[in-house]
Tab-separated table of C-alpha atoms in Angstrom:
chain	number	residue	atom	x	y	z
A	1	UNK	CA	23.162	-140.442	-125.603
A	2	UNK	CA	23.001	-141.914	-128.883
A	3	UNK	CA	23.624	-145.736	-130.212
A	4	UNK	CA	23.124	-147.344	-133.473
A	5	UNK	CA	22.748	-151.567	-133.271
A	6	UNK	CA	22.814	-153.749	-136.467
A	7	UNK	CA	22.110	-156.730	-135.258
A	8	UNK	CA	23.244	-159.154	-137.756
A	9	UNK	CA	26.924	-159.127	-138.934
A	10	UNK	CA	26.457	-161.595	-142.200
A	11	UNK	CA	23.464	-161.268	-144.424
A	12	UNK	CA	23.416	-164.018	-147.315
A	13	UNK	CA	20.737	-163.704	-149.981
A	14	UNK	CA	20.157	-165.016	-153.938
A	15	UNK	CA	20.412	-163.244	-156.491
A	16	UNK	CA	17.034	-161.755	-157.445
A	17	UNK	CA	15.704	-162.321	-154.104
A	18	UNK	CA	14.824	-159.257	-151.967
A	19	UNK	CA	17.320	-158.241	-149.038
A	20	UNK	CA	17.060	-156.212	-145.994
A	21	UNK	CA	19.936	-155.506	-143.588
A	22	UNK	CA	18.795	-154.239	-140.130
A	23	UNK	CA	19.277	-151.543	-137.870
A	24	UNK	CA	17.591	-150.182	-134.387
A	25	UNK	CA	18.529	-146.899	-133.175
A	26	UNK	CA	18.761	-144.875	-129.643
A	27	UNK	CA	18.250	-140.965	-129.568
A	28	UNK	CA	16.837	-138.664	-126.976
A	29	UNK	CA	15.689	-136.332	-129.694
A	30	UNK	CA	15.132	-136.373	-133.317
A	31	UNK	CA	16.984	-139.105	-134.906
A	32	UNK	CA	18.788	-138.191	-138.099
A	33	UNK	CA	19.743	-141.428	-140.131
A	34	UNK	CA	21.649	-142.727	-142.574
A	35	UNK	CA	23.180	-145.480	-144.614
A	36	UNK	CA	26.745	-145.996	-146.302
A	37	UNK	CA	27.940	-148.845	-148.261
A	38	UNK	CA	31.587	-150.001	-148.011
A	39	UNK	CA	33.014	-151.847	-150.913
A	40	UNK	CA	36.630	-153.383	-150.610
A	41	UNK	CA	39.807	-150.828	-150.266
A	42	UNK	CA	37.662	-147.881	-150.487
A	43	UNK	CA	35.854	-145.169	-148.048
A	44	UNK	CA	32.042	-145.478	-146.968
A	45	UNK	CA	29.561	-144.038	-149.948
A	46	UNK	CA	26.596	-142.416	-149.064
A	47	UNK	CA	23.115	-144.114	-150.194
A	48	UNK	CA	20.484	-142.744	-148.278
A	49	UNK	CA	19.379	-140.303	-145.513
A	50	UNK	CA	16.394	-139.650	-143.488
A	51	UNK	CA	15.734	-136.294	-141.616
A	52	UNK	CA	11.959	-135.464	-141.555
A	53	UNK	CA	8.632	-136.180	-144.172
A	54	UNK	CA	8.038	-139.836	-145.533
A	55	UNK	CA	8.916	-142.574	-143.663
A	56	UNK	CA	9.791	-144.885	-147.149
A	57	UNK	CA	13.233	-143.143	-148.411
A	58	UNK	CA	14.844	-144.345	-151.797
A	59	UNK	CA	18.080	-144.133	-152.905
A	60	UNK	CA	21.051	-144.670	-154.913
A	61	UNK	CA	21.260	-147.788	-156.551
A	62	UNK	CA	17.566	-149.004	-156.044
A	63	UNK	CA	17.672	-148.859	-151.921
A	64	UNK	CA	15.529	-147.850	-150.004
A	65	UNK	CA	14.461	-147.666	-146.035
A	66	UNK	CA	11.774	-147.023	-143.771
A	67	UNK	CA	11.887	-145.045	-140.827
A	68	UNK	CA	9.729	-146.586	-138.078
A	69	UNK	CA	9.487	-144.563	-134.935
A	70	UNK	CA	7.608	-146.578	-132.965
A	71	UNK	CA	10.209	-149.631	-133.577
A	72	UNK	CA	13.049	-147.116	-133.477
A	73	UNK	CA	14.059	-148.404	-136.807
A	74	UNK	CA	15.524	-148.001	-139.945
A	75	UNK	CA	15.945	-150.965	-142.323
A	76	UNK	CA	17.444	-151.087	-145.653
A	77	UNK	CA	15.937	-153.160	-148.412
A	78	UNK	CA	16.000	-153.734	-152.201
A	79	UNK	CA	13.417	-155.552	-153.631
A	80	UNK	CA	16.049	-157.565	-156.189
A	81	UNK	CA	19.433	-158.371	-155.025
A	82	UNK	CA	22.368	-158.000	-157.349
A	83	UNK	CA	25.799	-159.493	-157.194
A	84	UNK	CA	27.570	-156.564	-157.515
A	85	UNK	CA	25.286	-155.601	-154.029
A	86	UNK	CA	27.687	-157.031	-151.933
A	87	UNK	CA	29.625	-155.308	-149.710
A	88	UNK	CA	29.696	-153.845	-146.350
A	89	UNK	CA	26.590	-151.783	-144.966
A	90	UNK	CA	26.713	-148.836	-142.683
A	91	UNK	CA	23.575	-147.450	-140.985
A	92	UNK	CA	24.349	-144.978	-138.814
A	93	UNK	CA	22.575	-141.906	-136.133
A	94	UNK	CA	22.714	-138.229	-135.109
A	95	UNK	CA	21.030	-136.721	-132.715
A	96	UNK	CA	19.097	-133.584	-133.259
A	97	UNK	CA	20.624	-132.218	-130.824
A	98	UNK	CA	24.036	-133.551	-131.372
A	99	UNK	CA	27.054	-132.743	-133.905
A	100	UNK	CA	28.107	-135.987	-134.654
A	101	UNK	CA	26.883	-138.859	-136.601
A	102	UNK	CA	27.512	-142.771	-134.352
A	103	UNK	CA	28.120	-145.761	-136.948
A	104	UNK	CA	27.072	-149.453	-136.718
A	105	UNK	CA	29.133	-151.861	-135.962
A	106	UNK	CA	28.182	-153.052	-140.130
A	107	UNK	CA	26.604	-155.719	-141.888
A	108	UNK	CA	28.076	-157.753	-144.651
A	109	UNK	CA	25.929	-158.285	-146.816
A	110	UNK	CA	27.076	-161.219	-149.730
A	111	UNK	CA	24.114	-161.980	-152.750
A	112	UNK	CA	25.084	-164.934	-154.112
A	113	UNK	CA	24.453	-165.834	-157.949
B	1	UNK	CA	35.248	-140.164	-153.123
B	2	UNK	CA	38.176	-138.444	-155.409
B	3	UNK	CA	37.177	-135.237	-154.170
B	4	UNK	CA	38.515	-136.505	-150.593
B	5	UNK	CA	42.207	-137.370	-151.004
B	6	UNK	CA	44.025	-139.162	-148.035
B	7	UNK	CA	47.645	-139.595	-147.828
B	8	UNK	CA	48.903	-141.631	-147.975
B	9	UNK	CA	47.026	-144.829	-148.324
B	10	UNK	CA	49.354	-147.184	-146.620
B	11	UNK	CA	51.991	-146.557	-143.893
B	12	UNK	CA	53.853	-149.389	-141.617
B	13	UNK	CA	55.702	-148.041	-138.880
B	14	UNK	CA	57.366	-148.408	-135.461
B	15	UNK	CA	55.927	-148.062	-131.680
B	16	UNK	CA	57.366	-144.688	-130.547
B	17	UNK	CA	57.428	-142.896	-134.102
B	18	UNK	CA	55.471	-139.601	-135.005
B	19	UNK	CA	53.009	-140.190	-137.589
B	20	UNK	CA	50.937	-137.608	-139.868
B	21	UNK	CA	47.926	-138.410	-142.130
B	22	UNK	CA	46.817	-135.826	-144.426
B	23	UNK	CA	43.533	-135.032	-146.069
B	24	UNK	CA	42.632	-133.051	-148.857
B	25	UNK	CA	39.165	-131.853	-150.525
B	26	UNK	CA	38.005	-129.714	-153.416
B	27	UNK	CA	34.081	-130.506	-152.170
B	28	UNK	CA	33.996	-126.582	-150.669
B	29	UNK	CA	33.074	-128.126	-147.582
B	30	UNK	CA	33.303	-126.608	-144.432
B	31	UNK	CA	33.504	-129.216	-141.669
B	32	UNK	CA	36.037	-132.138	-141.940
B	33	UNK	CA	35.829	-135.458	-139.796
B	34	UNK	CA	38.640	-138.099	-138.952
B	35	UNK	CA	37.220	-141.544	-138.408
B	36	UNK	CA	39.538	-144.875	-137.538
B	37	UNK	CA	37.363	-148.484	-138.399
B	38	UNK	CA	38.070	-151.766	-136.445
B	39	UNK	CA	36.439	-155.129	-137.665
B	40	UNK	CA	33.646	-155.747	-135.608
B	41	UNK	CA	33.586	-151.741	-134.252
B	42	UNK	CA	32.683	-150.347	-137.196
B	43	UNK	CA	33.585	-146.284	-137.618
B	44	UNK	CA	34.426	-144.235	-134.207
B	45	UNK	CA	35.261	-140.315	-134.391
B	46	UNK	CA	38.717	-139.034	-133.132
B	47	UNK	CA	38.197	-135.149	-134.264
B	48	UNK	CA	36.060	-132.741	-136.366
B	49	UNK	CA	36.097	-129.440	-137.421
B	50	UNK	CA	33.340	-127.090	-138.345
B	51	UNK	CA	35.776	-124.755	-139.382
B	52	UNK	CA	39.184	-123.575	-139.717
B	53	UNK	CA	38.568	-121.821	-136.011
B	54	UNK	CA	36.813	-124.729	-134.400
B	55	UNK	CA	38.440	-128.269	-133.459
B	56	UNK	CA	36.383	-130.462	-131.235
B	57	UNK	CA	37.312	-134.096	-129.685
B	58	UNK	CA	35.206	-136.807	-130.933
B	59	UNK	CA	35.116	-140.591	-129.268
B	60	UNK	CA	37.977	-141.655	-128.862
B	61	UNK	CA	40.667	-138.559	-129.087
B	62	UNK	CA	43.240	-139.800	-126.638
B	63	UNK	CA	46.601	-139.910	-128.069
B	64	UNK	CA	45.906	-138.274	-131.412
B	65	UNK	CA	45.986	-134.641	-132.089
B	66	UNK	CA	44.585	-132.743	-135.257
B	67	UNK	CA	45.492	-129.342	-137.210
B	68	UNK	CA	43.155	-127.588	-139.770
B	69	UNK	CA	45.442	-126.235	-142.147
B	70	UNK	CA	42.838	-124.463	-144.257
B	71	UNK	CA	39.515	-125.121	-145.226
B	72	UNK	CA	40.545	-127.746	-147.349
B	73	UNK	CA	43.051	-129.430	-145.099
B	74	UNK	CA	42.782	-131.693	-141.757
B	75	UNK	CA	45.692	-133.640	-140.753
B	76	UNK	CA	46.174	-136.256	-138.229
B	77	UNK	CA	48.734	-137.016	-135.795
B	78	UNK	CA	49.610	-139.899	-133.909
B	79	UNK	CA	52.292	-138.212	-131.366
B	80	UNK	CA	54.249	-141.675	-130.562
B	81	UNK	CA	52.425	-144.435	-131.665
B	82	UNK	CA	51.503	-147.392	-130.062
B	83	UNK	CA	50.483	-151.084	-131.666
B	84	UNK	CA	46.724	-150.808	-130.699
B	85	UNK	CA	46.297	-147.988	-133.181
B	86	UNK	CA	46.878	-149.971	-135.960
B	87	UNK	CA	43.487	-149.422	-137.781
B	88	UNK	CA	42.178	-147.958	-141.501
B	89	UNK	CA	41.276	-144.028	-140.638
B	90	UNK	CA	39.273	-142.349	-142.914
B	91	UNK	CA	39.084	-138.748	-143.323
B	92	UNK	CA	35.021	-136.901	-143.860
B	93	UNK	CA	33.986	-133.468	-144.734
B	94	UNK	CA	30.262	-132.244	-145.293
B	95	UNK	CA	28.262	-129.670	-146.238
B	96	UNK	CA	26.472	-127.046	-142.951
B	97	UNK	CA	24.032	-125.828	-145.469
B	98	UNK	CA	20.920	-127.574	-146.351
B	99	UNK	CA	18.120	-128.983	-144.640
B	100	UNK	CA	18.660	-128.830	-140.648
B	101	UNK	CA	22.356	-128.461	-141.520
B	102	UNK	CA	22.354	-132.173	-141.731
B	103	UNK	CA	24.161	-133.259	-144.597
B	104	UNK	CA	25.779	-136.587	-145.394
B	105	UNK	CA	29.553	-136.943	-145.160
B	106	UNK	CA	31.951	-138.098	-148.386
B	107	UNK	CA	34.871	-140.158	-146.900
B	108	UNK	CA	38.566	-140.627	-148.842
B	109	UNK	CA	39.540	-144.078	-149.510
B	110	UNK	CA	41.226	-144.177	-146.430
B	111	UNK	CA	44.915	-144.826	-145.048
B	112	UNK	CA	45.852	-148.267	-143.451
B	113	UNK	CA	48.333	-147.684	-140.445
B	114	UNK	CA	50.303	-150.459	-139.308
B	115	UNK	CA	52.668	-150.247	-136.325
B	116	UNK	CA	55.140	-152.482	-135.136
């Protein structure tokens, strides 16, 4: 079985301040993950993905995550928050051995100015 | 993602009707996903297709039903719809090839169903 838990829904952070949104996983094998961003009336975007190699992963628009496998986790964090940051965050698993990715139940994440 | 068109993008209807969402892509890709969100429950599959030959039932599949036109086309139907399926669905695709296969997934901008 797989799971995905983001355990905060509301993040509030300052502009210029870092940010991290959380998220814990569950996989019997390999754990594939990801994160999506959600802005208002439009589908999920794709920001970053980790399958194997370095745990730090960057991506678009200065984010970044690190896969810890001892924690089973996979935060997201920017080191300077931007207005224009806030919106609705996705992380979400696959299984190796699985064909289909499981969603969080999403952060909001609002950077105030 | 304009490459993932979903039609169409807003639909209010009545408990009982037949309802079809379409999806469109021009990515090339070969598998295509259909996803409703909930506040608070974030995305859950209802289908996906790996190809035009291969439909599989995802989370929550009971009282939808799916066709795969063509590579480039995955339509959804709600058979006679009921209120709690008022939700926004999105439609996915991705790419097999790559690294592991594992590729992310480009979502439309999404239809919101509302029935009465």
């Amino acid at each position: 079985a797989q799971s995905v838990a983001q355990p905060e829904d509301q993040v509030n952070v300052a502009e210029g301040n870092p940010l991290t949104v959380k998220c814990t996983y569950s996989v019997s094998g390999n754990p594939y993950l990801f994160w999506y961003v959600q802005y208002p009336n439009r589908g999920l975007q794709f920001l970053l993905k980790y399958i194997t190699g370095d745990n730090l992963v960057k991506g678009s628009y200065g984010f970044e995550a690190e896969f810890n496998k001892s924690q089973t986790s996979f935060h997201l964090k920017k080191p300077s928050a931007l207005v224009s940051d806030s919106a609705l965050y996705f992380c979400a698993v696959r299984d190796s051995g699985a064909n289909n990715l499981f969603f969080g139940t999403g952060t909001r994440l609002t950077v105030i100015p | 993602d304009a490459d993932v068109t979903q039609t169409p993008r807003n639909r209010i209807t009545k408990t009982g009707k037949r309802i079809m969402l379409e999806c469109s892509q021009t990515k090339g890709h070969d598998r295509m996903y259909w996803y409703r969100q909930d506040p608070g429950l974030g995305l859950r599959l209802i289908y996906y297709s790996f190809d035009v030959k291969d439909i599989n039932k995802g989370e929550i599949s009971d009282g939808y039903s799916v066709s795969r036109q063509a590579q480039a086309k995955f339509s959804l139907s709600l058979e006679s719809a009921i209120p709690n399926q008022t939700a926004l669905y999105f439609c996915a695709t991705s790419d097999s090839t790559g690294l592991r296969g594992v590729q992310p997934q480009h979502f439309g901008d999404g239809t919101r169903l509302s029935i009465l």
